[in-house]
Structures are given as structure tokens and as C-alpha cells.
mmCIF file of C-alpha atoms and ligand atoms in Angstrom:
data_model
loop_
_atom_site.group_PDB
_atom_site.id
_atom_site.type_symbol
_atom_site.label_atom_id
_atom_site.label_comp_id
_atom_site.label_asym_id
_atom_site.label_seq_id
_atom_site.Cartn_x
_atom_site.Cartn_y
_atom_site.Cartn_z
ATOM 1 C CA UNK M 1 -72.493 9.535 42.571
ATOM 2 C CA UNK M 2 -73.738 8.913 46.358
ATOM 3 C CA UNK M 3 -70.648 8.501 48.758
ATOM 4 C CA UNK M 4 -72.552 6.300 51.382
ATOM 5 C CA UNK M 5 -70.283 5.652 54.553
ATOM 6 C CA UNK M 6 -72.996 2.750 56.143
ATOM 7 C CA UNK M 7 -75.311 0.193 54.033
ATOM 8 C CA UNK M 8 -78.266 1.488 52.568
ATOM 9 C CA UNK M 9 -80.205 -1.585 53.483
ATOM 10 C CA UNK M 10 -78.566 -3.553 56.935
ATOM 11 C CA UNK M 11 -76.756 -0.284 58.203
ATOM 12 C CA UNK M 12 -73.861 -2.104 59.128
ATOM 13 C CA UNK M 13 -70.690 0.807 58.509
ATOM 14 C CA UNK M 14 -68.241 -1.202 56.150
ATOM 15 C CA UNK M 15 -66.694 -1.292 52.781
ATOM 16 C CA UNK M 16 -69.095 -0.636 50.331
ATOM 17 C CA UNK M 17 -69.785 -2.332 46.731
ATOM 18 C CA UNK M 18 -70.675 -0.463 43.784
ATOM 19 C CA UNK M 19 -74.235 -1.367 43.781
ATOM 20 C CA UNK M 20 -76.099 -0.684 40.099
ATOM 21 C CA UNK M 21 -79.391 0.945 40.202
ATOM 22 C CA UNK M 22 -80.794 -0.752 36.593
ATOM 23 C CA UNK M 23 -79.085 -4.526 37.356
ATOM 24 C CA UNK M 24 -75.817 -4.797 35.106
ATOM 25 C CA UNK M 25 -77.061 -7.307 32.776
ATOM 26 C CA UNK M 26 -79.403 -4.668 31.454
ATOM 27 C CA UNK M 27 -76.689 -2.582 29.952
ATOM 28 C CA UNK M 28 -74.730 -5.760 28.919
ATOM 29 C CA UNK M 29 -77.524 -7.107 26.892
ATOM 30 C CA UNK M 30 -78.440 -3.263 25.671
ATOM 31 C CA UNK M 31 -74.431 -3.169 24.675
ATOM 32 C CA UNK M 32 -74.786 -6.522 23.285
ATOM 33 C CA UNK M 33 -76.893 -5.725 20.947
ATOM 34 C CA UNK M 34 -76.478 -2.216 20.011
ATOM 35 C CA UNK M 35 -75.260 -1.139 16.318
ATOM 36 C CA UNK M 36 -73.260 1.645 17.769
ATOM 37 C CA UNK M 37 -72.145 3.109 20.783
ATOM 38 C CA UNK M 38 -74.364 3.221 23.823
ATOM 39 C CA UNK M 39 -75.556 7.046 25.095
ATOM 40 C CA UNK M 40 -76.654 8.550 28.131
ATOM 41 C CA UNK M 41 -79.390 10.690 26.996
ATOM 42 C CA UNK M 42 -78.236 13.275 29.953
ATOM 43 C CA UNK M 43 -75.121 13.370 28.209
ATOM 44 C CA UNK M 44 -75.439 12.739 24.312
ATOM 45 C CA UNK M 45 -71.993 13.510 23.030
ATOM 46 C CA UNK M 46 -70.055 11.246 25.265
ATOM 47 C CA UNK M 47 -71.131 7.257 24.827
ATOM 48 C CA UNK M 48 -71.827 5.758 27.723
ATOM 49 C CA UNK M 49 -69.947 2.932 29.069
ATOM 50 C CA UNK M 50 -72.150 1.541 32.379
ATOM 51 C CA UNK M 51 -75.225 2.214 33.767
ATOM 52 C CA UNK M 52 -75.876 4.045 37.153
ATOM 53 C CA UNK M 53 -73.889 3.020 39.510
ATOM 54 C CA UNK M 54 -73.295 4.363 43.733
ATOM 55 C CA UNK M 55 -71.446 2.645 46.694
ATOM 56 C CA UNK M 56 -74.714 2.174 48.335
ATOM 57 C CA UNK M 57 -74.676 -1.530 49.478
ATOM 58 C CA UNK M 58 -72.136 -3.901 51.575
ATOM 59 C CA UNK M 59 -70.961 -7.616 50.151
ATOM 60 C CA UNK M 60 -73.490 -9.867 52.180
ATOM 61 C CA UNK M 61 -76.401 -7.385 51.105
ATOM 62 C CA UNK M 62 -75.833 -7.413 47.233
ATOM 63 C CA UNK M 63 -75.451 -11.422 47.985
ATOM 64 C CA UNK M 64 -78.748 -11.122 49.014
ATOM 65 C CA UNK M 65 -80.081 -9.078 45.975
ATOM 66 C CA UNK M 66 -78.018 -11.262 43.013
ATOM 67 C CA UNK M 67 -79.713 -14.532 43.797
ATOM 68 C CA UNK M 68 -82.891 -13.483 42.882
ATOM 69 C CA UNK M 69 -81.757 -11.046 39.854
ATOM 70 C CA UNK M 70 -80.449 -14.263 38.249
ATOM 71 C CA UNK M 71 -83.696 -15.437 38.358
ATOM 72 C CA UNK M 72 -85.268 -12.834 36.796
ATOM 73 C CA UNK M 73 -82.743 -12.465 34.167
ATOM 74 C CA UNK M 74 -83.362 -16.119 33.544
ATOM 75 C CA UNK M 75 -86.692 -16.772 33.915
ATOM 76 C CA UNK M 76 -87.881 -12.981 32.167
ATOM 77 C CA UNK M 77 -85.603 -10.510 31.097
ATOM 78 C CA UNK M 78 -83.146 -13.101 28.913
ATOM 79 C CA UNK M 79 -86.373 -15.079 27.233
ATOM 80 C CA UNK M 80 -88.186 -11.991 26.564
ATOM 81 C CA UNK M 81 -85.742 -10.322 25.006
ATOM 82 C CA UNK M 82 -84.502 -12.913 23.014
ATOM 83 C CA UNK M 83 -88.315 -13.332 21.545
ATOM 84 C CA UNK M 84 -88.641 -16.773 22.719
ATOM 85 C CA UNK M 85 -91.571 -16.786 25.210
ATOM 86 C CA UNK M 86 -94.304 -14.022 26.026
ATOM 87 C CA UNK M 87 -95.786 -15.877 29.087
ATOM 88 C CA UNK M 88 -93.853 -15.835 32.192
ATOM 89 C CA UNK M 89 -94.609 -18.022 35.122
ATOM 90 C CA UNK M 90 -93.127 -16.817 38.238
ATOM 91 C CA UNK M 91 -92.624 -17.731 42.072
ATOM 92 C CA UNK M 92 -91.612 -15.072 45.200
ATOM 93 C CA UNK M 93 -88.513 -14.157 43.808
ATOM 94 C CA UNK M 94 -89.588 -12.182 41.151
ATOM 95 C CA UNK M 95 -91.306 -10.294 43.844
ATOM 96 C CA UNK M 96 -88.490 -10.191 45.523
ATOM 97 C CA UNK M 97 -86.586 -8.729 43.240
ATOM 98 C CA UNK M 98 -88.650 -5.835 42.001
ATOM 99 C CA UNK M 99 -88.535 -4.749 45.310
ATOM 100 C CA UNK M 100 -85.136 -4.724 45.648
ATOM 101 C CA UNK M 101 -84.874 -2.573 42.104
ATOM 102 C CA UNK M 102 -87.346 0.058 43.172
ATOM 103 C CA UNK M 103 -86.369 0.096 46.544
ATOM 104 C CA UNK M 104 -82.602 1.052 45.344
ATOM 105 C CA UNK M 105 -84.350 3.573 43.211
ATOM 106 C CA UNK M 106 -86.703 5.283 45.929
ATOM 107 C CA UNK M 107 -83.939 5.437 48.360
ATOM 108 C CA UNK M 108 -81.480 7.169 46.270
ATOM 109 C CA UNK M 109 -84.622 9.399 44.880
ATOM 110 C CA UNK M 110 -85.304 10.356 48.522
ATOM 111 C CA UNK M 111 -81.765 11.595 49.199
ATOM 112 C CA UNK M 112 -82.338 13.579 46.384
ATOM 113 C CA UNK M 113 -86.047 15.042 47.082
ATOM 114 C CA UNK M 114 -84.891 15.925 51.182
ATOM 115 C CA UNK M 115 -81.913 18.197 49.815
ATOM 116 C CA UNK M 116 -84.468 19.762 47.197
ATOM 117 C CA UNK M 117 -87.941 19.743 48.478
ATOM 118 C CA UNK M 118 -89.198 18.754 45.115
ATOM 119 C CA UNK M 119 -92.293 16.769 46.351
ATOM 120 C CA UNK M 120 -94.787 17.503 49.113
ATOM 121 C CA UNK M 121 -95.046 16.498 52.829
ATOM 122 C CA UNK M 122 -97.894 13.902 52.018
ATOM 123 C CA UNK M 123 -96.357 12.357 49.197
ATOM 124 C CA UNK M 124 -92.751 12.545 50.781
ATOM 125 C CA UNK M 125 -93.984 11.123 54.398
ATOM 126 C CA UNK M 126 -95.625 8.452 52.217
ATOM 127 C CA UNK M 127 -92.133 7.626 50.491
ATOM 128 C CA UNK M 128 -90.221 7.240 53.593
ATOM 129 C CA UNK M 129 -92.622 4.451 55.208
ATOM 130 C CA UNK M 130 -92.917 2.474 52.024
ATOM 131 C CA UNK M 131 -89.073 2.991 52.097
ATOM 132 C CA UNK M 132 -89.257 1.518 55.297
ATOM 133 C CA UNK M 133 -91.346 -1.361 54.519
ATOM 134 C CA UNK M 134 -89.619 -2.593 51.654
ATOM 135 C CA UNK M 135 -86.566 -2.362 53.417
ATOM 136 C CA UNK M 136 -87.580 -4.587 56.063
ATOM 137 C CA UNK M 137 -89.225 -6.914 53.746
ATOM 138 C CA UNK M 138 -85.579 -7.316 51.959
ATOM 139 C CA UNK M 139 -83.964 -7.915 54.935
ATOM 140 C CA UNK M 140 -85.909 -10.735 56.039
ATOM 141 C CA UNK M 141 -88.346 -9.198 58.876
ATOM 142 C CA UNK M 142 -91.716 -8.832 57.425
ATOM 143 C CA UNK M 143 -93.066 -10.929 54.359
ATOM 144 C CA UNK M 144 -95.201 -8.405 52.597
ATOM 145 C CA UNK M 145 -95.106 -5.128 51.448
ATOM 146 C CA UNK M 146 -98.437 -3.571 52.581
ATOM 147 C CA UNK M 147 -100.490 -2.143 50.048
ATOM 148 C CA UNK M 148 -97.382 -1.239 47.182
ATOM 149 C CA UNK M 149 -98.209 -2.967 44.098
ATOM 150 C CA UNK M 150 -95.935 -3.990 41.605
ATOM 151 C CA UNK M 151 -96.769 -3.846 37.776
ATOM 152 C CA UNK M 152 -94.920 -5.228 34.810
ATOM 153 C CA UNK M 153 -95.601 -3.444 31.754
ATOM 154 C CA UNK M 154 -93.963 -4.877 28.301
ATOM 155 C CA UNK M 155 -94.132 -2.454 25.999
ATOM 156 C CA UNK M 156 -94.420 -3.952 22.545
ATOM 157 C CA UNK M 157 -95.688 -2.851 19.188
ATOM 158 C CA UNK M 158 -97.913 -0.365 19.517
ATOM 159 C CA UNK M 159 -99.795 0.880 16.151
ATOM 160 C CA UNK M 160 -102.129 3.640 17.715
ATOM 161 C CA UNK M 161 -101.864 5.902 20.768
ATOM 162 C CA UNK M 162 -105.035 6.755 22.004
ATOM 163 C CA UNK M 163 -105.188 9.939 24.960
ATOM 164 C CA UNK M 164 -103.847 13.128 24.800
ATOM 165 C CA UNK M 165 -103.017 14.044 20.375
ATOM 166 C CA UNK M 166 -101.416 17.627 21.391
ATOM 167 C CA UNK M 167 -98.367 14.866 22.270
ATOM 168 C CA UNK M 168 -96.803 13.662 19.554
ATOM 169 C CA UNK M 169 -94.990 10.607 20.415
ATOM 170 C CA UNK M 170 -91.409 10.579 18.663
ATOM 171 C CA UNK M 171 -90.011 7.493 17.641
ATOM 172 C CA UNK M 172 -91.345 5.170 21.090
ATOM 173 C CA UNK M 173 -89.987 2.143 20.014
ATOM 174 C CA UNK M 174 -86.731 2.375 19.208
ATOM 175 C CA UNK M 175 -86.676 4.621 22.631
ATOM 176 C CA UNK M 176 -88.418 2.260 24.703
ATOM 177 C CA UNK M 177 -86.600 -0.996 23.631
ATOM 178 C CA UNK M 178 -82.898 0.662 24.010
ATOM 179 C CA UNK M 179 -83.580 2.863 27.288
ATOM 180 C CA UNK M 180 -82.795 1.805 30.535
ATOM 181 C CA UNK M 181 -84.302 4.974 33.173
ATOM 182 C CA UNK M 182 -84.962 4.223 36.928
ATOM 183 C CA UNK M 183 -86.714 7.126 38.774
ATOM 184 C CA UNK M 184 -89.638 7.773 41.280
ATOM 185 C CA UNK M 185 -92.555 10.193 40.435
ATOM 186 C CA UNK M 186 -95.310 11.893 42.022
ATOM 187 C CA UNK M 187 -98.601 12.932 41.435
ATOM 188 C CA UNK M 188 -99.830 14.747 44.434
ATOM 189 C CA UNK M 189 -103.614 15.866 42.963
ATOM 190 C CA UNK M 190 -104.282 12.377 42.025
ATOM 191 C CA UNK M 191 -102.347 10.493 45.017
ATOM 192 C CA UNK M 192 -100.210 8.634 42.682
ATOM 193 C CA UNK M 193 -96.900 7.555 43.568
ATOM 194 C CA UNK M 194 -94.487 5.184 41.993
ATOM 195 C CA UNK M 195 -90.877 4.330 40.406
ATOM 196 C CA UNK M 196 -90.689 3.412 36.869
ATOM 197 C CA UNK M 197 -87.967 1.543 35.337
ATOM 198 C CA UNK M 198 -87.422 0.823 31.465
ATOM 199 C CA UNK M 199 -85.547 -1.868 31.332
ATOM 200 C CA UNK M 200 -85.147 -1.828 27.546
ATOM 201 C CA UNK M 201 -89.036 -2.090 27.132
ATOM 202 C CA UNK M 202 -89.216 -4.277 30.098
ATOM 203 C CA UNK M 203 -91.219 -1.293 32.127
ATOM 204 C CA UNK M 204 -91.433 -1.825 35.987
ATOM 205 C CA UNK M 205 -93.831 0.478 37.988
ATOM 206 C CA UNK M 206 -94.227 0.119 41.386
ATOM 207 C CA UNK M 207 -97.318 2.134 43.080
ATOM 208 C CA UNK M 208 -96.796 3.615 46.532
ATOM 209 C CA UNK M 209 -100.191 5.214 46.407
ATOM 210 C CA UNK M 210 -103.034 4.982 43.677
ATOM 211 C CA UNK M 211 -104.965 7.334 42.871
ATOM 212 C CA UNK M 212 -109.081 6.339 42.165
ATOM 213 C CA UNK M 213 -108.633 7.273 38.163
ATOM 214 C CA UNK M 214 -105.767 4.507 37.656
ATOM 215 C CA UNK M 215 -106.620 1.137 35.832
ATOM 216 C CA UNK M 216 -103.966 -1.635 35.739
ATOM 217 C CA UNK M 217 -105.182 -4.416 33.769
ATOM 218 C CA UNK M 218 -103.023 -7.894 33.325
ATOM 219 C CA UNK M 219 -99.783 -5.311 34.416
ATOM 220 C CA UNK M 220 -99.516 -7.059 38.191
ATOM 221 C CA UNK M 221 -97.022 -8.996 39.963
ATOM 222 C CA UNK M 222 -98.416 -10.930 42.936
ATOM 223 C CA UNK M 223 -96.295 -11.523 46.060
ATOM 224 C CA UNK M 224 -95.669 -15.622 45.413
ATOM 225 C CA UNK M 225 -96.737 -17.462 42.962
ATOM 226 C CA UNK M 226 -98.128 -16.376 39.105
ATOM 227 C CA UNK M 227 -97.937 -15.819 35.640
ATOM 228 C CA UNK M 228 -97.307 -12.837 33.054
ATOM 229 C CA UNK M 229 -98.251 -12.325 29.518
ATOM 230 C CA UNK M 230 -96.637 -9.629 27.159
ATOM 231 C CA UNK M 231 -100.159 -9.576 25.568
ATOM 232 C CA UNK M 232 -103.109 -7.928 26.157
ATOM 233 C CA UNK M 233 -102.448 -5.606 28.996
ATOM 234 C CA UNK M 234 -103.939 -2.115 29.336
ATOM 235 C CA UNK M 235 -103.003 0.805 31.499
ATOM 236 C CA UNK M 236 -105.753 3.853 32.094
ATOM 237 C CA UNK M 237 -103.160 5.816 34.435
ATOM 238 C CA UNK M 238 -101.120 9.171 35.013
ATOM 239 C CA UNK M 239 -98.109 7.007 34.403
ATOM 240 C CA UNK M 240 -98.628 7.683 30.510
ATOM 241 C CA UNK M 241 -96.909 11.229 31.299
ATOM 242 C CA UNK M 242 -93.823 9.499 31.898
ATOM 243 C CA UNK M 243 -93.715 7.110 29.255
ATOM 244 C CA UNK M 244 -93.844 10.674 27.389
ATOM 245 C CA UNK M 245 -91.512 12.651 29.485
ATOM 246 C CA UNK M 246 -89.020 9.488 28.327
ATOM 247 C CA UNK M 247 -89.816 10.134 24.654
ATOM 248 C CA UNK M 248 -89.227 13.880 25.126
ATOM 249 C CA UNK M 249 -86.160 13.820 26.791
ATOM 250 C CA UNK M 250 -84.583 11.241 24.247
ATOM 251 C CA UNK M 251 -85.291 13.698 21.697
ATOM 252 C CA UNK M 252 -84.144 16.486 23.530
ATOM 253 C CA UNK M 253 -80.608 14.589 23.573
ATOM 254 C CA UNK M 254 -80.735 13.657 20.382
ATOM 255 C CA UNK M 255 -81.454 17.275 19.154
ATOM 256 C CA UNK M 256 -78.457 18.488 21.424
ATOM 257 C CA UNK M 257 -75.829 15.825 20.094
ATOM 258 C CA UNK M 258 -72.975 17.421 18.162
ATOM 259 C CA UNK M 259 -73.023 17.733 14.529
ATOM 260 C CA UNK M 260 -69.178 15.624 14.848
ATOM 261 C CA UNK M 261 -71.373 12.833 17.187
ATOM 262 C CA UNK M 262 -73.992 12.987 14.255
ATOM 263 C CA UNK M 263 -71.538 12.574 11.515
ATOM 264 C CA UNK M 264 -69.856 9.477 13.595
ATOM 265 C CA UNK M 265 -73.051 7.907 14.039
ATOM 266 C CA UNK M 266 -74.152 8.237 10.456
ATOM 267 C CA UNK M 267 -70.748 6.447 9.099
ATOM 268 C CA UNK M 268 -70.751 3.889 11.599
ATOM 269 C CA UNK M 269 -74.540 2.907 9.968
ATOM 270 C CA UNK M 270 -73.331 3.129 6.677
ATOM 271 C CA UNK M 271 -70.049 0.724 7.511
ATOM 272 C CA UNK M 272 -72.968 -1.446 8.787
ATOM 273 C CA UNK M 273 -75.145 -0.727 6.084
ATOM 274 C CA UNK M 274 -75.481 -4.777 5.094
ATOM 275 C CA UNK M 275 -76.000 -5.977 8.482
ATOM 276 C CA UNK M 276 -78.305 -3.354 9.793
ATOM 277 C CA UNK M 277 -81.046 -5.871 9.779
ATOM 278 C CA UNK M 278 -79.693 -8.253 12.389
ATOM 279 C CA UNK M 279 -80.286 -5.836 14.868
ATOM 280 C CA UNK M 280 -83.013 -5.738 17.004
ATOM 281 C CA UNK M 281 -83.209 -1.809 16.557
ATOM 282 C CA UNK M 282 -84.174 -2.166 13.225
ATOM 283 C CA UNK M 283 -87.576 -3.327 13.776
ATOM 284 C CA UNK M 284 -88.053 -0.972 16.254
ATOM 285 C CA UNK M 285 -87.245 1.507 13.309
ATOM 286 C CA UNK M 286 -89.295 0.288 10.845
ATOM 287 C CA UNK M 287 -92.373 0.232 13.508
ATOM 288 C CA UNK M 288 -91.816 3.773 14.414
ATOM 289 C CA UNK M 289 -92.188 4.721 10.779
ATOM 290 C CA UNK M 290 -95.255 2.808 10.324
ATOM 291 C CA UNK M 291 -96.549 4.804 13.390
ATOM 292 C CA UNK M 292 -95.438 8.041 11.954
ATOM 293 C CA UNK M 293 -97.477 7.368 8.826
ATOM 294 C CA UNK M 294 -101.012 7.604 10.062
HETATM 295 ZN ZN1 LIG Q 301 -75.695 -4.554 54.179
#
């Protein structure tokens, strides 16, 4: 966990509130919902209780943030998950607020990547200016973001992947539709920067730079007014690597829980054996198996 001494976003050096990277409702509707415990997939063996949290932001800053995350837990996230609408019509503050959720992301991302020199001068030059931008476009002083795009990806039943076979894609959907990941990749051949966050299928990606192979079709979120469908929308873009490094990882921590952790989870099912189908996981199941089947 960051120990911040001054605000991320205004500077100003004050007591600092636990800011969460994925918003909280996220992990309250994910716990909500869930049959069993919740895990962290970067710890299997212990359930997780919360979602990623730091002391990153002071009181009148995460004022300004929770106005318009209300709004997009009401107006998207809430409907969406609850299956009752699949078009979304949307004003500035959805805008707003994706900024201010990838922004969190990329800033503690770039802490990370200056200790560890994980990405290249271009890319991390490139990353500190959009930084920059978005941070004065959430505090007020400039009304755009330049040339970052912002793309809304719902990730719903799939029944082929096309692209690269020698992947084998384990078990997407009940992955995608309980994960909740925040993190900022690069691509420094192609020029293809973003952050992508699952937000239980919900997928966020926010371009810094695009490179000239990536196609986003029906994915964006305009700066003002608009609408999204959960229909329909195609992506031709190096992003797909993530959406298996996700899928990989899961499985990694699934293959690494503890026989004991196995054994729990396997009688907790069976004392829910009868309700099992109430759950949205359980579609997500039976899809996966239809997948695995061709
Ligand atoms: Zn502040």
C-alpha cells in the first residue's frame, strides 16, 4: 500500500482518505452476489475482504470523484448488472469519471514503473503528460483530455474466439464477470498504451497512444453527451493479450489454491447445492462449458 504524505491530485499536504482504485461498490456488488468467499487471485488461499485500496487522495478531492461515481453506478454499472438495460445514454460525467478511475490507476502504475524501469522512455514520457492532462482536467483547469480515448467494452457471451488458437481461453466468463483488475499496459512496437479495468465484465480501456493496427468499433465514450450499447461491439487490438493475461493468471491462482481452500470451496457448493442457480455465476458456468465443447 502507497503511504502518500500530499494529495495525489490537488497537492495540498493533509490527512489523507483511503482512496479505492476499482470504486467500492464494485466489490460490494461482486460480494453481493458471490456463492462463496471473494479471492484475490494474487493471493488464492486467503479470501479477500476489499478491493485495492492506498491513502492517495484528501476529503474535498474524493468529494469531487463520488459525485460522478454515483452516477455511473446508477446510470451503468447497477442496470447492467442487474440485466435490466443494455443501452446506456450518458452525459459528461461518465467521462468524467473514467478519467478519474484510470487516472488513479496510471498514477499509482507510474510510481511503480519509475522505481522499476519496466517500460521505455517513449512510452513512460508519454504516461507522465497524459498523467498530467487528466489531472488537470479533474481538477477543473482544462475541459478535455487531448487525444486519450476512452472505450467501454462489455464483455458478454461470447460463443467463439477468433485470433490466436495456440491460447486456449480457460473458463472467460465466469473470470470476466467476477474479476475486478485495474492496471496500465504498454506496447512499445505498436505504440499502444492504455489502463484496463474489469469491473466484473464491465471492461474500461483507456488509450494513451494507438497504435495504426487497433480497431475500436461501438467501444467509445465521447467527452459530453452519448449513448452505449452492450451489443455489437468489436475490438481488432493488442488489448486481446490482456484479456488473456487475466484468464491466465486466474488459473494460475486457482491451480496454486490449497487442497484445504479446495475442499472448503467444494462443501460450501454442495451446502448450496439447491440454490446454486440464483447466482449469477452459474450462467457464467454453464456458458464456459458450452465454449469448452467446440
Ligand atoms: Zn486533494
Amino acid at each position: 500500500m502507497y503511504q502518500l504524505k500530499k494529495c495525489a491530485l490537488c497537492g495540498t499536504e493533509t490527512e489523507l482518505e483511503l482512496s479505492h482504485i476499482v470504486p467500492k461498490m464494485v466489490m460490494r456488488a461482486l460480494k453481493k452476489t458471490a456463492v462463496g468467499n471473494i479471492r484475490n487471485m494474487d493471493n488464492p488461499n486467503v479470501p479477500a475482504q476489499d478491493s485495492e485500496k492506498h491513502h492517495m487522495l484528501c476529503a474535498s478531492c474524493e468529494d469531487l470523484f463520488s459525485e460522478k461515481e454515483t452516477y455511473f453506478a446508477n446510470t451503468l454499472f447497477h442496470p447492467y448488472q442487474k440485466k435490466e438495460r443494455i443501452q446506456f445514454d450518458y452525459d459528461s460525467r461518465l467521462h468524467y469519471f473514467l478519467t478519474s478511475l484510470s487516472w488513479r490507476s496510471l498514477y499509482l502504475d507510474l510510481l511503480d514503473f519509475t522505481g522499476n524501469h519496466v517500460v521505455g522512455l517513449d512510452a513512460f514520457e508519454h504516461l507522465i503528460s497524459c498523467e498530467w492532462n487528466m489531472r488537470e482536467y479533474l481538477l477543473n483547469k482544462r475541459s478535455d483530455i487531448g487525444t486519450i480515448e476512452h472505450h467501454i467494452f462489455f464483455f458478454e457471451k461470447i460463443k467463439e474466439i477468433s485470433g490466436n488458437t495456440e491460447v486456449t481461453w480457460v473458463r472467460p466468463h465466469a473470470t470476466f464477470h467476477r474479476g475486478i483488475q485495474s492496471y496500465t499496459f504498454c506496447y512499445e512496437d505498436d505504440r499502444t498504451y492504455g489502463t484496463i479495468t474489469n469491473m466484473m465484465g464491465i471492461m474500461l480501456i483507456t488509450l494513451y497512444s494507438k497504435g495504426s493496427r487497433e480497431n475500436w468499433d461501438r467501444t467509445q465514450i465521447v467527452n459530453g453527451n452519448g449513448r452505449i450499447e452492450a451489443k455489437d461491439q468489436h475490438i481488432t487490438s493488442v488489448v486481446g493479450n490482456e484479456f488473456t493475461n487475466i484468464l491466465k493468471t486466474a488459473q494460475e491462482a486457482s491451480d496454486s489454491m490449497s487442497d484445504k481452500q479446495k475442499e472448503k470451496i467444494i462443501e460450501n457448493l454442495k451446502a448450496k447445492a439447491g440454490q446454486v442457480k440464483n447466482y449469477p455465476i452459474f450462467q457464467d458456468w454453464i456458458s464456459d462449458r458450452e465454449l469448452d465443447k467446440d
